[in-house]
mmCIF file of C-alpha atoms in Angstrom:
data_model
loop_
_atom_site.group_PDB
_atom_site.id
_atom_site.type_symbol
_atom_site.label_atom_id
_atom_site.label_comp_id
_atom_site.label_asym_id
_atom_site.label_seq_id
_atom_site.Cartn_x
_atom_site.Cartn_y
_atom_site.Cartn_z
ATOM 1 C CA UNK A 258 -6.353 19.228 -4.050
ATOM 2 C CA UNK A 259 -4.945 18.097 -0.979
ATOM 3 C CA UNK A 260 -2.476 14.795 -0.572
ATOM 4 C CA UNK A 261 -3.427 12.191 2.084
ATOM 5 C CA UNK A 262 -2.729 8.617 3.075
ATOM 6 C CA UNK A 263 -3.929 6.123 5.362
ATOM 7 C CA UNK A 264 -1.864 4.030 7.228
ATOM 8 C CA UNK A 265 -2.139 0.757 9.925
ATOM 9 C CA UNK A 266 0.588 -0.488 12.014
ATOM 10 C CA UNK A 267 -0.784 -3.899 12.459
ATOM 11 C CA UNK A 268 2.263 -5.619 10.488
ATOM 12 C CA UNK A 269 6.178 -3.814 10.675
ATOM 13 C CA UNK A 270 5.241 -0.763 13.110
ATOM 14 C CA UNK A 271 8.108 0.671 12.952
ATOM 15 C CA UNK A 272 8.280 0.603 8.808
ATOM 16 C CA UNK A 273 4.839 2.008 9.031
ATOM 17 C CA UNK A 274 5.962 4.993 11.018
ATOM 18 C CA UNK A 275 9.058 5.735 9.277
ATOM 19 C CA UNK A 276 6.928 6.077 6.325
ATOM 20 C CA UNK A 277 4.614 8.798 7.681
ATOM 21 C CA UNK A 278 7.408 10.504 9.320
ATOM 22 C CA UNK A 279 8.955 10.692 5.659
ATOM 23 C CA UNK A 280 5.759 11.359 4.039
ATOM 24 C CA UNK A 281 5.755 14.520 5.683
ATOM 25 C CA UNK A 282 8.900 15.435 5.051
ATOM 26 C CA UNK A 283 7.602 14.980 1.085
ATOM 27 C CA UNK A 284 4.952 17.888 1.566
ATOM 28 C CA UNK A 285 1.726 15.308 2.317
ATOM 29 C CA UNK A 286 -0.852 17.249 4.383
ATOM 30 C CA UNK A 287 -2.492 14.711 6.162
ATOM 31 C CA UNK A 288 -2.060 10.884 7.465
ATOM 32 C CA UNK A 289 -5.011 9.290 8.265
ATOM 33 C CA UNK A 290 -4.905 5.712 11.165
ATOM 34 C CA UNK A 291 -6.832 2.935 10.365
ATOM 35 C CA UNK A 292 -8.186 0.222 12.677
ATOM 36 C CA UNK A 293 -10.196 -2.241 11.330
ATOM 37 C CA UNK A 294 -9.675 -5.484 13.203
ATOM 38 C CA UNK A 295 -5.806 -4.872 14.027
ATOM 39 C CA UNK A 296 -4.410 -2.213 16.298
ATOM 40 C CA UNK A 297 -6.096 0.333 17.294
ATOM 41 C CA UNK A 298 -5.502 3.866 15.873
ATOM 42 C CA UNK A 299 -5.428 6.130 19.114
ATOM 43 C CA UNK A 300 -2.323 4.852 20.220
ATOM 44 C CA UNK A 301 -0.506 4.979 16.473
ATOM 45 C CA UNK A 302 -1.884 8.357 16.118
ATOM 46 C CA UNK A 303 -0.455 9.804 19.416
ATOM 47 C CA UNK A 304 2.906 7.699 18.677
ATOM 48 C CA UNK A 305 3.230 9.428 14.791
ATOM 49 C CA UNK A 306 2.075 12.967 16.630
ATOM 50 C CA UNK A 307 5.110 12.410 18.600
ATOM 51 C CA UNK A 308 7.193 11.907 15.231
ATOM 52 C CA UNK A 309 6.204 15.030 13.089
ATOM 53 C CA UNK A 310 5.085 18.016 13.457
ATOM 54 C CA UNK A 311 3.261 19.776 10.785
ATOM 55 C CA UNK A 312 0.937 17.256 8.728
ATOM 56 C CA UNK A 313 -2.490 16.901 9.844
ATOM 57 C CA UNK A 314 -3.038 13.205 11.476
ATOM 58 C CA UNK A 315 -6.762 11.780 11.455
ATOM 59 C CA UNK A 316 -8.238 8.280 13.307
ATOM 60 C CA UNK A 317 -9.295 6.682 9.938
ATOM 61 C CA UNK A 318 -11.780 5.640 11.182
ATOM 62 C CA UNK A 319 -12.816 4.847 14.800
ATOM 63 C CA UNK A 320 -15.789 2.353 14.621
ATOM 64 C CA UNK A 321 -18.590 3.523 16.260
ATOM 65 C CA UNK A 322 -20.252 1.410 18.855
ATOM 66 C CA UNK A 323 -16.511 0.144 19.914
ATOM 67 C CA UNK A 324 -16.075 2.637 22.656
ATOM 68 C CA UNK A 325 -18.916 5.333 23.938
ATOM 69 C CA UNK A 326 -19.233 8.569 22.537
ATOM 70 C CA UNK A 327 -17.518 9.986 26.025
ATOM 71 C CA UNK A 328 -14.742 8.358 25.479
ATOM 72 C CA UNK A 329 -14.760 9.094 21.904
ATOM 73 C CA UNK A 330 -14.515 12.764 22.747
ATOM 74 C CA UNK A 331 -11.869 12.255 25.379
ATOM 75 C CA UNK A 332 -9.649 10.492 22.646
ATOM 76 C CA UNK A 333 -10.070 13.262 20.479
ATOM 77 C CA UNK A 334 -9.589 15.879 22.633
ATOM 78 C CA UNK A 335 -6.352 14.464 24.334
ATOM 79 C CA UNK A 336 -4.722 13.698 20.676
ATOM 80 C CA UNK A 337 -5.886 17.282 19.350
ATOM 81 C CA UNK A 338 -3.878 19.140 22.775
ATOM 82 C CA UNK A 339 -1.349 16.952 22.057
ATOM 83 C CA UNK A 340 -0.920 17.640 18.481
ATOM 84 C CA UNK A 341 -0.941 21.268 18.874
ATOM 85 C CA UNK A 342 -4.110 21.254 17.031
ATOM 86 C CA UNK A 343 -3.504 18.629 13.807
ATOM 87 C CA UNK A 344 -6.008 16.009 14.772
ATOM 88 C CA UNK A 345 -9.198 15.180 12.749
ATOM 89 C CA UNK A 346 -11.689 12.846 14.170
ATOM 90 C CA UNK A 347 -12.888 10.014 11.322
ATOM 91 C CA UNK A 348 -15.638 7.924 12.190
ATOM 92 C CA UNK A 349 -17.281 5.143 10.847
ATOM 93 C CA UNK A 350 -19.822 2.556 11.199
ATOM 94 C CA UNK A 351 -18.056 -0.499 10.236
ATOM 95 C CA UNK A 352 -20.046 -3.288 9.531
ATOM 96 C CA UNK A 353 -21.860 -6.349 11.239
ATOM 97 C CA UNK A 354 -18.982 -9.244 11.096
ATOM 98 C CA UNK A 355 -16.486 -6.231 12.788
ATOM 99 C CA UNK A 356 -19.023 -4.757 15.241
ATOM 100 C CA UNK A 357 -20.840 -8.281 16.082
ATOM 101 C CA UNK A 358 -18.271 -10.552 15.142
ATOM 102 C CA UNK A 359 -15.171 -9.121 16.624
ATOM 103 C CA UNK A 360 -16.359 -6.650 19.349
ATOM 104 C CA UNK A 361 -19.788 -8.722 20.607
ATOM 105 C CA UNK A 362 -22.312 -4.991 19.956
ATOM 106 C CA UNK A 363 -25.123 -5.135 17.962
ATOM 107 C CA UNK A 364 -24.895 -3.343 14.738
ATOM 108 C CA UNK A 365 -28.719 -2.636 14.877
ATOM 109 C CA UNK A 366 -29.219 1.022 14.280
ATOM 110 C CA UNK A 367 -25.793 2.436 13.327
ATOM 111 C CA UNK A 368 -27.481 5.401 11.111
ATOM 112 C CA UNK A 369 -28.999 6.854 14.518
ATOM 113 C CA UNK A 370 -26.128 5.465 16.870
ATOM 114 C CA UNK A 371 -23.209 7.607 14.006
ATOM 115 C CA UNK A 372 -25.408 10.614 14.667
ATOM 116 C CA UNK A 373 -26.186 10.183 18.757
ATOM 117 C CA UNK A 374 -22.065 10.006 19.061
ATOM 118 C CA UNK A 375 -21.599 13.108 16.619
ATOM 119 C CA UNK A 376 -24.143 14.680 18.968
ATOM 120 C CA UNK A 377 -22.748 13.772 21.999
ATOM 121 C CA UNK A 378 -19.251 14.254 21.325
ATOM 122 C CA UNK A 379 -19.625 17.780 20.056
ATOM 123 C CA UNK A 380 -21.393 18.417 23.596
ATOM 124 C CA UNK A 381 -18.177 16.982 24.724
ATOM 125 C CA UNK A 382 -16.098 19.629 22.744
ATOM 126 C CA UNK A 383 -18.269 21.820 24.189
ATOM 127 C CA UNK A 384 -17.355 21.561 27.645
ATOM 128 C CA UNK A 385 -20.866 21.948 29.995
ATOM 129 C CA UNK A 386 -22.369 18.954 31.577
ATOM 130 C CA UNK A 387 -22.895 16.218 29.312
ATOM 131 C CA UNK A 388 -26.782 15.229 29.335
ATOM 132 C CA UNK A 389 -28.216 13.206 26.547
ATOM 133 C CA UNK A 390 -31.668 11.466 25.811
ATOM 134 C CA UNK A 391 -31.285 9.594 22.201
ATOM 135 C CA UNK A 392 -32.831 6.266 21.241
ATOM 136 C CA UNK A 393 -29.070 4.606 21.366
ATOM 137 C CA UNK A 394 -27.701 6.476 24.117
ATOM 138 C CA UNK A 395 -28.527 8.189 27.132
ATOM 139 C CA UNK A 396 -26.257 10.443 29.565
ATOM 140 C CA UNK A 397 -26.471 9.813 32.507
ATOM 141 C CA UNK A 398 -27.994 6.373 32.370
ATOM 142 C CA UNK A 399 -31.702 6.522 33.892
ATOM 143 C CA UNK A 400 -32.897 5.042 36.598
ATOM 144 C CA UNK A 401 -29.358 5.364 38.239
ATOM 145 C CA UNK A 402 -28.030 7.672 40.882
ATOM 146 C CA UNK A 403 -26.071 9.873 38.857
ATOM 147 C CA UNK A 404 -25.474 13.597 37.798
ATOM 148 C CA UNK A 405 -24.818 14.965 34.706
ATOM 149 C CA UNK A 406 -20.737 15.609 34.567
ATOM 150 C CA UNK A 407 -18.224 17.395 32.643
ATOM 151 C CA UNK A 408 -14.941 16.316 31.451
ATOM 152 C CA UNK A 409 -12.370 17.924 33.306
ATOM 153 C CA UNK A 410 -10.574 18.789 30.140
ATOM 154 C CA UNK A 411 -11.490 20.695 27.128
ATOM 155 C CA UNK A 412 -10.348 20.989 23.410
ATOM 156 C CA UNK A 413 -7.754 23.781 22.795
ATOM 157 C CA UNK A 414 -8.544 23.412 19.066
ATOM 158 C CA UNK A 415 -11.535 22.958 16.186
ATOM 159 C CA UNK A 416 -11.713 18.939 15.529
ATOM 160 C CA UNK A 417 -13.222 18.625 12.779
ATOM 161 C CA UNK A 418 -15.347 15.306 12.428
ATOM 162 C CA UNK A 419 -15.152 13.294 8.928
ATOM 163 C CA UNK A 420 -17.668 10.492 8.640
ATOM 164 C CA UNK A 421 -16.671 7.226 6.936
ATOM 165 C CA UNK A 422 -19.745 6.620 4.555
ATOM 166 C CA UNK A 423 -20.992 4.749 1.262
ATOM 167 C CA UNK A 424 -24.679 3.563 1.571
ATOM 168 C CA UNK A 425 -27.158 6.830 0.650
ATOM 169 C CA UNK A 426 -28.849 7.645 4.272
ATOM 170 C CA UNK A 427 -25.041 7.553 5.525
ATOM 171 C CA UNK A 428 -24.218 9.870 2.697
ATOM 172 C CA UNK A 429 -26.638 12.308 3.640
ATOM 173 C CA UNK A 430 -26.156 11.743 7.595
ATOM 174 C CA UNK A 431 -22.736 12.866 6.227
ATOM 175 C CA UNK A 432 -23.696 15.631 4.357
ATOM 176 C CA UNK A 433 -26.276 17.021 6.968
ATOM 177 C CA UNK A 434 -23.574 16.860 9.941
ATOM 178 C CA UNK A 435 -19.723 16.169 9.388
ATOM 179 C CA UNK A 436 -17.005 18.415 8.380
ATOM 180 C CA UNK A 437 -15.519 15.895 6.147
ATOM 181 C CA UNK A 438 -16.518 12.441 4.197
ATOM 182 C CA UNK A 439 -13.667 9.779 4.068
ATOM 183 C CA UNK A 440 -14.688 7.794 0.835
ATOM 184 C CA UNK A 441 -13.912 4.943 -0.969
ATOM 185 C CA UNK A 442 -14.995 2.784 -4.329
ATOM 186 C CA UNK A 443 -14.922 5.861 -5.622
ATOM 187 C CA UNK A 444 -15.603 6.640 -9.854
ATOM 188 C CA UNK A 445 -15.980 9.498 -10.597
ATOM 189 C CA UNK A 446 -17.679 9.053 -13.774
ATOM 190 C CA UNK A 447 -20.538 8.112 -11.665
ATOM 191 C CA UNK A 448 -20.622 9.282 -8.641
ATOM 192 C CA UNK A 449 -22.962 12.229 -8.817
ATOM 193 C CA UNK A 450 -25.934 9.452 -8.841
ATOM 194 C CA UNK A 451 -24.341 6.790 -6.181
ATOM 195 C CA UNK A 452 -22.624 9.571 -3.907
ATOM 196 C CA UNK A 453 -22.870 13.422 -4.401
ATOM 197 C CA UNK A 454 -26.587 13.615 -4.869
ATOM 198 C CA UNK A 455 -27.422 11.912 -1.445
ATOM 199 C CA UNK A 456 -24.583 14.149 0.186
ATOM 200 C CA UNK A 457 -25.764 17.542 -1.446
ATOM 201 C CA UNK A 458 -29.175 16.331 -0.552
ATOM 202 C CA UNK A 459 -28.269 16.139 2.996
ATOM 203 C CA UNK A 460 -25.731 19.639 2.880
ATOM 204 C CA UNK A 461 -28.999 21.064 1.493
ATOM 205 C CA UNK A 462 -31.598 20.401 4.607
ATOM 206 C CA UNK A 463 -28.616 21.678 6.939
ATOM 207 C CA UNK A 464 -28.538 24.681 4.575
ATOM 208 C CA UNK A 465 -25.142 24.232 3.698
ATOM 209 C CA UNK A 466 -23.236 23.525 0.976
ATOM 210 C CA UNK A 467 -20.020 21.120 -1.259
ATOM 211 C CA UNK A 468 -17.486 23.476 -0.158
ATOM 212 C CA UNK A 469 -19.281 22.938 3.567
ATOM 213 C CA UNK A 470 -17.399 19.694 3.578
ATOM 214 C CA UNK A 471 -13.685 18.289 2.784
ATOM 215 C CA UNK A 472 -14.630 15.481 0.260
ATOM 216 C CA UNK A 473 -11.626 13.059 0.878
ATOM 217 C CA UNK A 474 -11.412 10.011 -1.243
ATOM 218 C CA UNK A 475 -8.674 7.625 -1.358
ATOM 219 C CA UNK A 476 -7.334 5.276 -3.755
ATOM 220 C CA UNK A 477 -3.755 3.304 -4.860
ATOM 221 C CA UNK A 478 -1.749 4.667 -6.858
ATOM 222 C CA UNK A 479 1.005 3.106 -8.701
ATOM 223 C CA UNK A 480 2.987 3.686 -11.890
ATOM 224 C CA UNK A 481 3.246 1.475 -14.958
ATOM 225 C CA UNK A 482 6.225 2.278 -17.028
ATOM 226 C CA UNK A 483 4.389 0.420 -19.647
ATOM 227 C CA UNK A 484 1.508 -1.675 -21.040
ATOM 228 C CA UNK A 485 3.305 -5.039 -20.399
ATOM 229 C CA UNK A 486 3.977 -3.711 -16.842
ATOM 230 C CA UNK A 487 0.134 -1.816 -16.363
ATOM 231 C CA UNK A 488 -1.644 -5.337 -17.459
ATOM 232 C CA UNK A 489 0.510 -7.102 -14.760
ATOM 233 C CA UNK A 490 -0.590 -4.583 -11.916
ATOM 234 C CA UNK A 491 -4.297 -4.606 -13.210
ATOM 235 C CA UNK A 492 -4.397 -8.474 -12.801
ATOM 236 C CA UNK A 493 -2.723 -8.247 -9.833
ATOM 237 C CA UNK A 494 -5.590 -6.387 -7.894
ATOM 238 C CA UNK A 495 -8.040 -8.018 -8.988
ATOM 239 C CA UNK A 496 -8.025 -10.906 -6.087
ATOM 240 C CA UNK A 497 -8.068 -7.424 -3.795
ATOM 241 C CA UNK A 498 -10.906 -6.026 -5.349
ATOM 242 C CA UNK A 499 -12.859 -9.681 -5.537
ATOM 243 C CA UNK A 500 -12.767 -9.515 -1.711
ATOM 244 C CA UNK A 501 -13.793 -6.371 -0.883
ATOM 245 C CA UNK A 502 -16.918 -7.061 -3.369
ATOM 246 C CA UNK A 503 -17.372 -10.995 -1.527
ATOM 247 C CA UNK A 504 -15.628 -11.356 1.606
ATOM 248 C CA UNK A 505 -15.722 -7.619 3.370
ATOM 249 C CA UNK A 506 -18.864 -7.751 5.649
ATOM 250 C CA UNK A 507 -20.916 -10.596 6.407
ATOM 251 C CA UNK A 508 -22.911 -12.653 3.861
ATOM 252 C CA UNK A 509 -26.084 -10.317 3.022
ATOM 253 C CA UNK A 510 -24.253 -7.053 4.227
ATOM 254 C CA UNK A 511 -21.749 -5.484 2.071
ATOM 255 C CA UNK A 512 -21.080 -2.064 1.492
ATOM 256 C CA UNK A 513 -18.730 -1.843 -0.797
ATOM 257 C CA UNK A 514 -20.444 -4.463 -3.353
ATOM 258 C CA UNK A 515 -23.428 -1.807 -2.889
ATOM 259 C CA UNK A 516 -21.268 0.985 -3.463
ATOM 260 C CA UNK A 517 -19.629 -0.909 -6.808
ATOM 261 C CA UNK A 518 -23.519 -1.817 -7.953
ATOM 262 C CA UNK A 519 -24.971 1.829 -7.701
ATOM 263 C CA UNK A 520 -22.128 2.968 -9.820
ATOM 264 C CA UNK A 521 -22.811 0.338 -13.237
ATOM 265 C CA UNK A 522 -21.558 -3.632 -12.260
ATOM 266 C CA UNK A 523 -24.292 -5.114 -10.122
ATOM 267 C CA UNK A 524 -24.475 -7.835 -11.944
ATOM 268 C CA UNK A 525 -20.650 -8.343 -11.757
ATOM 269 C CA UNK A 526 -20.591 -7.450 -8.470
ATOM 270 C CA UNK A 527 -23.372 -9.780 -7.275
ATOM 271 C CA UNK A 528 -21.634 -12.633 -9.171
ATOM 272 C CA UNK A 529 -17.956 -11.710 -7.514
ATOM 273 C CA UNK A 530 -20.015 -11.635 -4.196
ATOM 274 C CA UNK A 531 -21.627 -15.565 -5.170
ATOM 275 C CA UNK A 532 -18.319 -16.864 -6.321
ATOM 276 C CA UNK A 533 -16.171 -15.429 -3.474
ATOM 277 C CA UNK A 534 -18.692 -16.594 -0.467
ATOM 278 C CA UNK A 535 -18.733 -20.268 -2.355
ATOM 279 C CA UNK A 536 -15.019 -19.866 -1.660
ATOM 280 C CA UNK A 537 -14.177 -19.763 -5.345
ATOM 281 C CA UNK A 538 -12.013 -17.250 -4.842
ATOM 282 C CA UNK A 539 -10.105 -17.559 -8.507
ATOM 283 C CA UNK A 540 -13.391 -17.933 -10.100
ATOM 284 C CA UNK A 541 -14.356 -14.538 -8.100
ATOM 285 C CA UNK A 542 -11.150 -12.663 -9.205
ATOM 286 C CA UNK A 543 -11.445 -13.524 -12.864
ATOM 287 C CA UNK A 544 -14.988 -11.664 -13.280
ATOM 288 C CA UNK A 545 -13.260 -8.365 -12.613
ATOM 289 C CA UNK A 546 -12.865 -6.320 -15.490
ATOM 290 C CA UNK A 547 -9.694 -4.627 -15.863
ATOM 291 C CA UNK A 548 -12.091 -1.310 -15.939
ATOM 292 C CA UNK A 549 -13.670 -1.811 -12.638
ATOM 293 C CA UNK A 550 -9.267 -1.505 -11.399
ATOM 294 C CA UNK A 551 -8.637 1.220 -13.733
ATOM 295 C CA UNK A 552 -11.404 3.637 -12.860
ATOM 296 C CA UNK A 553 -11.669 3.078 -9.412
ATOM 297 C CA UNK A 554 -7.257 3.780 -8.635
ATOM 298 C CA UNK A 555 -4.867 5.829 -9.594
ATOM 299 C CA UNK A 556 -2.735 2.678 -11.580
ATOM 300 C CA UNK A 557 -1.342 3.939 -14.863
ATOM 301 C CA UNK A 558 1.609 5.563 -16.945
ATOM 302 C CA UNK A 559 2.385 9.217 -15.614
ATOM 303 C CA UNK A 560 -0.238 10.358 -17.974
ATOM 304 C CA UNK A 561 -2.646 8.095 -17.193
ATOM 305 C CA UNK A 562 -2.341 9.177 -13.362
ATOM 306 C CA UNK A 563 -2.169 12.832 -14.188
ATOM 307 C CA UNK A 564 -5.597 12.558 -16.170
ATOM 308 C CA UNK A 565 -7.017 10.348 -13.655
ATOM 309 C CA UNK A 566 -6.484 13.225 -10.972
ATOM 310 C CA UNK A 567 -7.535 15.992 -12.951
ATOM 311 C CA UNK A 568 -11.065 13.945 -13.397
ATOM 312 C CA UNK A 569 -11.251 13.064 -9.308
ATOM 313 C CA UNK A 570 -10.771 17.058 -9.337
ATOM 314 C CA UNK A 571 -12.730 18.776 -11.509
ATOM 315 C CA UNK A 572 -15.596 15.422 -9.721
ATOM 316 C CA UNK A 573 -15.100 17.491 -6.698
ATOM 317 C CA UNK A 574 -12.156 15.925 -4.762
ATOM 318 C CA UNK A 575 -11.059 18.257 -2.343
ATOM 319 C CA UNK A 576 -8.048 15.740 -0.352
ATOM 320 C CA UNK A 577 -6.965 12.939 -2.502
ATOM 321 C CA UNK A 578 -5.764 9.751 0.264
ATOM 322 C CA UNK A 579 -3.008 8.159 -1.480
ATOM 323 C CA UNK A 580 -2.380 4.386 -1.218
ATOM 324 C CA UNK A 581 1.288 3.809 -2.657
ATOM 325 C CA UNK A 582 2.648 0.589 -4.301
ATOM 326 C CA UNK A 583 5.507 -0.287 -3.333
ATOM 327 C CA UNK A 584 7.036 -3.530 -2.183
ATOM 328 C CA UNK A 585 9.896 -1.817 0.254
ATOM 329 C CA UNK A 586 9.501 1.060 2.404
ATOM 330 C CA UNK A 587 11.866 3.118 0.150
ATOM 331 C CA UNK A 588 9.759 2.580 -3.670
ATOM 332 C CA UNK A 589 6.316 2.725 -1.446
ATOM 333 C CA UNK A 590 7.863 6.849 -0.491
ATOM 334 C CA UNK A 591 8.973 7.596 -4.384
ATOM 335 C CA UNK A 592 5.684 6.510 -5.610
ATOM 336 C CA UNK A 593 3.946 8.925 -2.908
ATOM 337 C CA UNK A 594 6.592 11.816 -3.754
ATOM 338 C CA UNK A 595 6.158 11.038 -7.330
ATOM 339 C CA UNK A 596 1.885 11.218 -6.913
ATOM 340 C CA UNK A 597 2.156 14.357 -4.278
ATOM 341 C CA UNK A 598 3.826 16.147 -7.609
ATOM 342 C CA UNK A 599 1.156 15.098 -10.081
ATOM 343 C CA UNK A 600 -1.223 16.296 -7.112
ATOM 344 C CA UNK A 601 0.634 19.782 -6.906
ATOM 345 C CA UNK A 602 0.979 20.340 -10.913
ATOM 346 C CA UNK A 603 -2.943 19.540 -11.529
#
């Protein structure tokens, strides 16, 4: 497998690119941007380009419906010649309180609108005029006065376009289109039902297939030196993981409480979702299981960690996308350097 991590420079900048500058000094192979609601990734990602020089360096993700596909394909272009080549273009839907909430576009549509903008931007990469007729976009606009165009720049390298996906027509979108899939909520015990049958089901009408597509799928990773010390971490995430199951999204839209119920805990995860939007937050946290933390991260002794890789492997992980503990800048880089070797030895 390959190492990754994700990183946003919304809080300390400067820590955050120190860290991927010595990240790839450690061997990782790729650092992957996130945006979110706080800064946005093209800038960090031509900043960190400017800092290293071998590691691959991915937008993770760009929300589509934020910016046109155009200018999606300009972005990518300009941090791929930049990069000598290293840049990998993640996108994502987001969801409605982001895309509505935040940025004032309707979220209506974003299976068609991911794959009009995959569409269009690989006409982009292509370099010809750029002409388009979709139900969410169309180049040039109609009715108007203008020509079709071409960028005046082109892409001196492959970009390879990962799609940020969970819900099952988004898997196989994924799976029928994208070079990549950035994951997440990710147990591999299950995931052949919530996740790889909707993407091999979508590889299979493009006639490809798995080893088609880098399956990327991130998680944190931290080391207990022992159980006294693993049941403190465990407890510890479990406000995290109450929020992404009640407060990520809006009220009725929630992918990642989807994601958690297709793979064994809707019933906990509906609860969590109840609890958290009452704003019982405590109440919320306490009906995580210390299971639903264990299986879904890489927290554990050594061993624990080592076994927990070797299962995301022989799953099908291609890239694992480290999140490291760490509460300075200097134990967050030994816990990646100490996961990159498990990573290497399994």
């Amino acid at each position: 497998m390959r190492t990754a991590t994700t990183v946003e420079l919304s809080t300390r900048p400067g820590e955050v690119v120190e860290f991927a500058v010595e990240a790839e000094k450690l061997g990782l192979d790729m650092c992957w941007v996130a945006e979110a609601w706080g800064t946005d990734a093209p800038s960090a990602l031509g900043y960190i380009a400017a800092r290293t020089s071998r590691m691959l360096l991915g937008s993770g993700v760009l929300q589509v419906g934020t910016r046109s596909p155009v200018a999606v394909a300009q972005t990518a272009i300009t941090l791929s010649n930049l990069s000598s080549g290293r840049f990998l273009l993640g996108l994502g839907a987001s969801g409605p309180q982001v895309i509505e909430g935040l940025h004032g576009v309707s979220f209506a549509h974003p299976l068609a609108r991911v794959a009009e903008t995959v569409e269009i931007v690989r006409q982009v990469f292509e370099g010809g005029k750029i002409s388009y007729s979709g139900k969410e976009f169309q180049i040039p606009r109609p009715g108007g006065e203008a020509k079709p165009m071409r960028l005046s720049t082109q892409p001196e390298h492959a970009i390879p376009i990962y799609l940020a996906t969970l819900s099952p027509a988004m898997l196989r979108l994924t799976g029928k289109i994208a070079d990549g899939w950035l994951g997440t909520s990710f147990v591999p015990e299950g995931a052949g039902d919530a996740y790889f049958a909707h993407l091999d089901e979508g590889l299979a009408a493009a006639g490809r297939v798995r080893a088609d597509i880098d399956i990327c799928q991130g998680a944190e990773v931290a080391f207990a030196s022992d159980e006294d010390e693993l049941h403190t971490m465990v407890a510890a995430r479990k406000t995290e993981l109450a929020f992404s199951l009640g407060g990520m999204g809006s009220a009725s839209t929630n992918f990642y409480n989807q994601a958690y119920s297709r793979q064994g805990w809707a019933d906990v995860a509906e609860l969590v979702r109840e609890r958290w939007q009452s704003g019982d937050r405590d109440g919320a946290a306490a009906l995580i299981t210390d299971e639903m933390v264990l299986t879904t991260t890489l927290i554990g002794t050594e061993e624990m960690v080592r076994a927990r890789l070797a299962t995301w492997r022989d799953a099908g992980v291609d890239t694992v996308r480290l999140y490291p503990a760490g509460d300075t800048l200097d134990a967050k880089l030994a816990t990646l350097g100490r996961a990159i070797d498990l990573v290497r030895q399994t």
